[in-house]
Coordinates of N, CA and C in Angstrom, one line a residue:
D1 N -7.8 73.7 -51.7 CA -8.6 75.0 -50.8 C -10.3 75.3 -51.8
N2 N -9.7 75.0 -53.0 CA -11.2 75.0 -54.1 C -11.9 74.0 -54.4
V3 N -11.4 72.6 -53.5 CA -11.5 70.9 -53.4 C -12.9 71.8 -51.8
L4 N -12.1 72.3 -51.3 CA -13.1 72.1 -49.6 C -14.3 72.9 -50.5
N5 N -13.9 74.5 -51.0 CA -15.2 75.7 -52.0 C -16.4 74.7 -51.9
I6 N -15.3 73.6 -53.3 CA -16.8 73.5 -53.6 C -17.3 71.8 -52.5
I7 N -16.7 71.2 -52.3 CA -17.4 70.3 -51.1 C -18.6 70.6 -50.6
N8 N -18.0 71.8 -49.6 CA -19.3 72.3 -48.9 C -20.3 74.1 -49.8
Q9 N -20.2 73.3 -50.8 CA -20.8 74.4 -52.1 C -22.0 73.1 -51.9
I10 N -21.4 71.7 -51.8 CA -22.9 70.2 -52.6 C -22.8 70.5 -51.1
M11 N -22.4 70.6 -49.3 CA -23.7 70.4 -48.2 C -24.3 71.4 -47.9
D12 N -23.8 72.6 -48.4 CA -25.2 73.8 -48.8 C -26.8 73.3 -49.7
E13 N -25.8 72.7 -50.4 CA -27.0 71.9 -50.7 C -27.6 70.8 -50.1
C14 N -27.0 69.5 -50.0 CA -27.3 68.5 -50.4 C -27.6 68.0 -48.7
I15 N -26.8 68.6 -47.6 CA -27.3 68.4 -46.0 C -27.1 69.7 -45.7
P16 N -28.2 70.3 -45.7 CA -28.3 71.9 -44.6 C -28.5 71.9 -43.9
Q17 N -29.2 70.8 -43.0 CA -30.1 70.8 -42.0 C -29.3 69.9 -40.9
D18 N -28.2 69.9 -42.0 CA -27.1 68.5 -41.2 C -25.8 69.1 -40.8
R19 N -25.8 69.8 -41.0 CA -23.7 70.4 -41.7 C -23.8 70.3 -39.6
A20 N -22.6 70.4 -38.9 CA -22.1 70.4 -38.1 C -22.0 72.0 -37.4
P21 N -22.4 72.3 -35.7 CA -22.9 73.5 -36.4 C -21.1 73.7 -35.7
R22 N -20.9 74.9 -35.9 CA -19.9 76.0 -35.8 C -20.0 77.4 -35.1
D23 N -20.0 77.2 -33.7 CA -20.5 78.1 -33.3 C -19.8 78.5 -32.7
F24 N -18.4 77.2 -32.3 CA -16.9 78.0 -32.1 C -16.4 78.8 -31.8
C25 N -16.9 78.8 -33.8 CA -15.8 79.8 -34.9 C -16.3 81.6 -33.7
V26 N -16.7 82.3 -33.0 CA -17.2 82.8 -31.8 C -15.7 83.0 -32.0
K27 N -15.4 82.3 -31.4 CA -14.3 82.8 -30.2 C -13.6 82.8 -30.9
F28 N -13.0 82.6 -32.0 CA -11.5 82.7 -32.4 C -11.2 83.9 -32.9
P29 N -9.7 84.0 -32.8 CA -9.9 85.6 -32.8 C -9.7 86.1 -33.6
E30 N -10.1 87.5 -34.1 CA -10.1 88.2 -35.5 C -9.3 88.0 -36.4
E31 N -8.2 88.0 -36.4 CA -7.7 88.1 -37.6 C -7.4 86.5 -38.0
I32 N -8.0 85.0 -37.1 CA -8.0 83.7 -37.4 C -9.4 83.3 -38.4
R33 N -10.3 84.4 -39.3 CA -11.6 83.8 -39.7 C -11.2 84.9 -40.1
H34 N -11.0 83.4 -41.8 CA -10.8 84.4 -42.9 C -11.4 83.2 -44.7
D35 N -11.1 83.9 -44.7 CA -11.2 82.8 -46.3 C -10.8 81.8 -46.9
N36 N -9.5 81.6 -46.7 CA -8.1 80.7 -46.3 C -8.2 80.1 -45.4
L37 N -9.1 80.0 -43.9 CA -8.9 79.0 -43.1 C -9.0 78.0 -43.8
A38 N -9.8 77.2 -44.7 CA -10.4 75.8 -44.5 C -9.3 75.2 -45.1
G39 N -7.9 76.1 -46.2 CA -6.9 75.6 -46.8 C -6.1 75.2 -45.8
Q40 N -6.3 76.2 -44.6 CA -4.5 76.2 -44.0 C -5.7 74.8 -43.2
L41 N -6.5 74.9 -42.7 CA -6.5 74.0 -41.9 C -6.4 72.1 -42.0
W42 N -6.6 72.7 -43.6 CA -6.0 70.9 -44.9 C -4.9 70.8 -44.4
F43 N -4.3 72.0 -45.0 CA -2.9 71.3 -45.1 C -1.9 70.6 -43.7
G44 N -2.7 71.5 -42.7 CA -2.6 71.4 -41.3 C -2.6 69.7 -40.8
A45 N -3.7 69.9 -41.1 CA -5.0 68.2 -41.4 C -3.8 67.2 -42.2
E46 N -3.1 67.1 -43.5 CA -2.6 66.6 -44.4 C -0.8 65.9 -43.7
C47 N -0.4 67.3 -43.1 CA 1.2 67.7 -42.4 C 0.8 66.4 -41.3
L48 N 0.3 67.0 -40.3 CA -0.4 65.6 -39.1 C -0.5 64.3 -39.1
A49 N -1.5 64.1 -40.7 CA -1.2 62.3 -41.1 C -0.2 62.0 -41.4
A50 N 0.3 62.9 -42.8 CA 2.2 62.3 -42.7 C 3.2 62.4 -41.5
G51 N 2.7 62.5 -40.1 CA 3.6 62.6 -39.2 C 4.1 64.2 -38.6
S52 N 4.4 64.5 -38.9 CA 4.9 65.7 -39.2 C 4.1 66.6 -37.8
I53 N 4.8 67.2 -37.1 CA 4.4 68.8 -35.9 C 4.5 69.6 -35.8
I54 N 3.7 70.5 -35.9 CA 3.3 71.4 -36.7 C 3.7 73.0 -35.3
M55 N 4.0 73.9 -35.5 CA 4.8 75.3 -34.7 C 5.7 73.9 -33.6
N56 N 6.3 73.3 -33.6 CA 6.7 72.6 -32.0 C 6.0 72.8 -31.2
R57 N 4.2 71.8 -31.4 CA 3.6 72.2 -30.7 C 3.4 69.5 -31.1
E58 N 5.0 69.2 -29.9 CA 4.6 67.9 -30.3 C 3.3 67.9 -29.2
L59 N 3.3 68.6 -28.5 CA 1.6 67.1 -27.9 C 0.5 67.1 -27.8
E60 N 0.1 68.5 -29.0 CA -0.9 69.1 -29.3 C -1.2 68.0 -31.3
S61 N -0.1 68.6 -31.6 CA -0.1 67.3 -32.8 C 0.3 66.0 -32.7
M62 N 0.3 65.4 -31.8 CA 0.3 64.1 -31.3 C -1.0 63.7 -31.3
A63 N -1.6 64.4 -30.4 CA -2.8 64.2 -29.9 C -4.5 64.8 -30.5
M64 N -3.7 65.2 -32.3 CA -4.8 65.7 -33.3 C -4.2 64.0 -34.5
R65 N -3.5 63.5 -34.8 CA -3.0 62.5 -35.3 C -3.6 62.4 -35.9
P66 N -4.1 61.7 -34.7 CA -6.2 60.5 -35.2 C -7.3 61.4 -35.7
L67 N -7.0 62.1 -35.2 CA -8.1 62.9 -36.0 C -8.0 63.5 -37.7
A68 N -6.7 63.7 -37.5 CA -6.7 63.9 -39.1 C -5.9 62.8 -40.2
K69 N -5.6 62.0 -38.8 CA -5.4 60.8 -40.0 C -6.6 60.6 -40.7
E70 N -8.2 60.3 -40.2 CA -9.5 60.3 -40.1 C -10.5 61.6 -41.2
L71 N -9.7 62.1 -41.2 CA -10.5 63.4 -41.8 C -10.1 63.6 -42.8
T72 N -8.3 62.8 -43.1 CA -7.5 62.6 -44.5 C -8.6 61.4 -45.4
R73 N -8.9 60.4 -44.9 CA -9.7 59.0 -45.2 C -11.6 60.1 -45.4
S74 N -11.6 60.5 -44.6 CA -13.4 60.9 -45.2 C -13.3 62.0 -46.0
L75 N -11.9 63.2 -46.7 CA -12.1 63.2 -47.5 C -12.7 62.4 -48.7
E76 N -10.5 60.9 -48.9 CA -11.3 60.4 -50.0 C -12.5 59.4 -50.4
D77 N -13.4 59.6 -48.5 CA -14.3 58.9 -49.6 C -15.3 59.7 -50.2
V78 N -15.9 61.4 -49.5 CA -16.6 62.4 -50.1 C -15.8 62.4 -51.8
R79 N -14.4 62.3 -51.8 CA -14.3 62.3 -53.3 C -15.0 61.1 -54.3
G80 N -14.5 60.0 -53.5 CA -15.2 58.4 -54.6 C -16.5 58.8 -54.5
A81 N -17.2 59.2 -53.4 CA -19.0 58.9 -53.2 C -19.4 60.6 -54.6
L82 N -19.3 61.5 -54.4 CA -18.5 62.3 -55.9 C -18.5 61.7 -57.3
R83 N -16.8 61.3 -57.3 CA -17.5 60.3 -58.2 C -18.8 59.8 -59.0
D84 N -18.3 58.3 -58.5 CA -19.8 57.6 -58.5 C -21.5 58.5 -58.4
Q85 N -20.7 59.6 -57.4 CA -22.0 60.3 -57.8 C -22.6 61.4 -59.5
A86 N -21.3 61.8 -60.1 CA -21.0 61.8 -61.3 C -21.3 61.2 -62.2
L87 N -21.9 59.6 -62.5 CA -21.5 58.9 -63.6 C -23.8 57.8 -63.2
R88 N -23.7 59.1 -62.1 CA -25.2 58.5 -62.2 C -26.3 60.0 -62.2
D89 N -27.3 60.0 -61.6 CA -28.7 61.2 -61.6 C -27.6 62.7 -61.4
L90 N -27.4 63.3 -61.7 CA -27.1 64.5 -61.1 C -27.6 65.2 -60.7
N91 N -28.9 65.5 -60.8 CA -30.6 66.0 -59.7 C -30.5 65.1 -57.9
T92 N -30.7 64.3 -58.5 CA -30.8 63.9 -57.1 C -28.9 62.8 -56.1
Y93 N -29.8 63.3 -54.8 CA -27.6 62.7 -53.9 C -27.9 61.3 -53.4
T94 N -26.9 60.6 -53.7 CA -27.9 59.2 -52.6 C -26.9 59.2 -51.3
E95 N -28.0 58.4 -51.0 CA -27.1 57.7 -48.8 C -26.5 57.6 -48.7
K96 N -25.6 56.8 -49.4 CA -23.8 57.2 -49.3 C -22.7 58.3 -49.2
M97 N -23.1 58.5 -49.8 CA -22.7 60.2 -50.9 C -23.5 61.9 -49.6
R98 N -24.4 61.1 -49.0 CA -25.1 62.0 -47.7 C -24.2 61.2 -46.9
E99 N -24.0 60.2 -46.5 CA -23.2 59.9 -45.1 C -21.8 60.5 -45.3
A100 N -21.2 60.0 -46.6 CA -20.2 60.7 -46.5 C -20.2 62.5 -46.4
L101 N -20.8 62.8 -46.9 CA -20.7 64.1 -46.1 C -20.9 65.1 -45.5
R102 N -21.8 63.7 -44.5 CA -22.3 64.3 -42.9 C -21.3 63.5 -42.7
H103 N -20.8 62.6 -42.5 CA -19.1 63.1 -41.9 C -17.8 63.2 -41.7
F104 N -17.7 63.7 -42.6 CA -16.3 64.5 -43.1 C -17.1 65.9 -42.8
D105 N -18.3 66.3 -42.8 CA -18.3 68.2 -41.9 C -17.7 67.7 -40.4
V106 N -19.0 66.7 -40.0 CA -18.2 66.7 -38.8 C -16.6 66.2 -38.5
L107 N -15.9 65.6 -38.9 CA -15.2 65.3 -38.4 C -13.9 66.5 -38.5
F108 N -14.6 67.3 -40.0 CA -13.7 68.9 -39.8 C -14.2 69.7 -39.3
A109 N -15.2 70.1 -38.4 CA -15.0 70.6 -37.3 C -14.5 70.7 -36.2
E110 N -14.5 68.9 -35.9 CA -14.2 69.3 -34.6 C -12.6 69.5 -34.9
F111 N -12.2 68.4 -36.0 CA -10.1 69.2 -36.4 C -10.7 70.7 -35.9
E112 N -11.5 71.7 -36.8 CA -11.2 72.7 -36.9 C -10.6 73.6 -35.8
L113 N -12.1 72.5 -34.5 CA -12.0 73.5 -33.1 C -10.1 72.7 -32.2
S114 N -10.1 71.9 -33.0 CA -8.6 71.3 -32.0 C -7.5 71.9 -32.6
Y115 N -7.3 72.0 -34.3 CA -6.6 72.4 -34.1 C -6.3 73.8 -34.3
V116 N -7.3 74.4 -34.2 CA -7.3 76.5 -33.9 C -7.2 76.5 -32.7
S117 N -7.6 75.7 -32.0 CA -7.6 76.0 -30.4 C -6.1 75.7 -29.4
A118 N -5.6 74.4 -30.1 CA -4.3 74.0 -30.2 C -2.9 75.6 -30.9
M119 N -3.3 76.5 -31.8 CA -2.6 77.6 -32.2 C -2.6 78.0 -31.5
V120 N -4.1 79.0 -31.3 CA -4.3 80.7 -31.3 C -4.7 80.6 -29.2
P121 N -4.6 81.0 -28.6 CA -5.7 81.1 -27.6 C -7.1 81.9 -27.2
V122 N -7.3 80.1 -26.9 CA -9.4 79.8 -27.6 C -10.4 80.8 -26.2
K123 N -10.8 82.2 -25.9 CA -11.6 81.6 -24.8 C -12.4 80.6 -24.2
S124 N -12.3 80.4 -23.2 CA -13.3 79.6 -23.0 C -14.5 80.1 -22.4
P125 N -16.4 79.5 -22.0 CA -16.6 79.8 -21.7 C -16.8 80.5 -20.2
R126 N -16.5 80.2 -19.5 CA -15.9 81.7 -17.9 C -15.2 81.8 -18.9
E127 N -14.3 82.5 -18.9 CA -13.5 84.1 -19.9 C -14.3 84.3 -20.7
Y128 N -15.4 84.2 -21.4 CA -16.2 84.9 -22.4 C -17.3 85.3 -21.1
Y129 N -18.0 84.7 -19.9 CA -18.4 85.7 -19.0 C -18.5 86.7 -18.0
V130 N -16.7 86.0 -16.8 CA -16.2 87.3 -17.1 C -16.0 87.9 -17.7
Q131 N -15.4 88.0 -18.6 CA -15.1 89.7 -19.8 C -16.9 90.4 -19.6
Q132 N -18.0 89.0 -19.8 CA -19.0 90.6 -19.8 C -19.2 90.6 -18.9
E133 N -18.8 90.1 -17.9 CA -19.3 90.7 -15.7 C -18.7 92.3 -16.4
V134 N -17.2 91.8 -16.6 CA -15.9 93.0 -16.8 C -17.5 94.0 -17.9
I135 N -17.3 93.8 -18.3 CA -18.2 95.2 -20.0 C -19.7 96.0 -19.0
V136 N -20.2 94.9 -18.6 CA -21.9 95.0 -17.9 C -20.8 95.9 -16.6
L137 N -20.0 95.8 -16.0 CA -19.5 96.4 -14.5 C -19.0 98.1 -14.8
F138 N -18.6 97.6 -15.8 CA -17.6 99.3 -16.6 C -18.8 100.0 -16.5
C139 N -19.8 99.8 -18.2 CA -20.8 100.4 -18.6 C -21.9 101.4 -17.1
E140 N -22.2 100.3 -16.4 CA -22.8 101.2 -15.2 C -22.0 102.0 -14.1
T141 N -21.0 102.0 -14.3 CA -20.2 102.9 -13.7 C -19.4 104.4 -14.4
V142 N -19.2 104.0 -15.8 CA -19.8 105.3 -17.0 C -20.9 105.6 -16.5
E143 N -22.5 104.7 -16.5 CA -23.7 105.9 -16.6 C -23.4 106.0 -15.1
R144 N -23.4 106.1 -14.0 CA -23.5 106.6 -12.9 C -22.9 108.0 -13.1
N145 N -21.7 107.9 -13.5 CA -20.6 108.9 -13.1 C -21.2 110.0 -14.7
G146 N -21.7 108.8 -15.3 CA -21.9 110.8 -16.0 C -23.1 111.3 -15.8
K147 N -24.4 110.2 -14.9 CA -25.6 111.1 -13.9 C -25.0 112.1 -13.4
G148 N -24.0 112.0 -11.8 CA -23.1 112.6 -10.9 C -22.7 113.7 -11.8
V149 N -21.8 113.3 -13.2 CA -21.3 115.0 -13.1 C -22.7 115.7 -14.3
L150 N -23.1 115.4 -14.9 CA -25.1 115.9 -15.3 C -25.3 116.6 -13.5
K151 N -25.6 116.0 -13.0 CA -25.7 116.9 -11.5 C -25.4 118.5 -11.4
F152 N -23.5 117.4 -11.1 CA -22.8 118.3 -10.5 C -22.7 120.0 -11.6
I153 N -22.9 119.3 -13.0 CA -23.2 120.9 -13.9 C -24.5 121.0 -13.1
W154 N -25.4 120.8 -13.3 CA -27.5 121.2 -13.3 C -26.3 122.5 -11.8
N155 N -25.9 122.0 -11.1 CA -26.2 123.0 -10.0 C -24.7 123.5 -10.2
C156 N -23.9 123.8 -10.9 CA -22.6 124.8 -10.6 C -23.4 125.4 -11.5
S157 N -24.2 126.0 -12.5 CA -25.0 126.2 -13.3 C -26.0 127.2 -12.6
G158 N -25.9 126.3 -11.4 CA -27.7 127.5 -10.7 C -29.1 128.1 -11.3
P159 N -29.8 128.1 -10.6 CA -31.4 128.9 -10.6 C -31.3 130.4 -12.1

């Protein structure tokens, strides 16, 4: 977990404009979004790469296994690039290191979406649209009823 935090800090400094988009995280339930999610995801990736099945979800585990293996290899590439970088100028990042970080970031984002979607229900864009429509209808109904109640009160109190 600490290694992932350090790598995230390095990516923020080294490739800030090249980070993988994570807009999908807003779809995650609130109880999923917390500080140690990355550590839990990494543990899941290592377990899957080693052949484990997560939470009795055999089909999802088999589908995610190749991505988990590629992700764990990618972290090893990043660690190797960081070791090489430590022996050189610490103030400049090599293209090899930048590329390793970009690749890892993309894979981690893909794994994050796949893993969380397999574990908890994540709403589709259509479901969000329908939910927004219901909210708008509810607000309009409350607004109309509120105006009706005000008219009723005004009429009852009389001039």
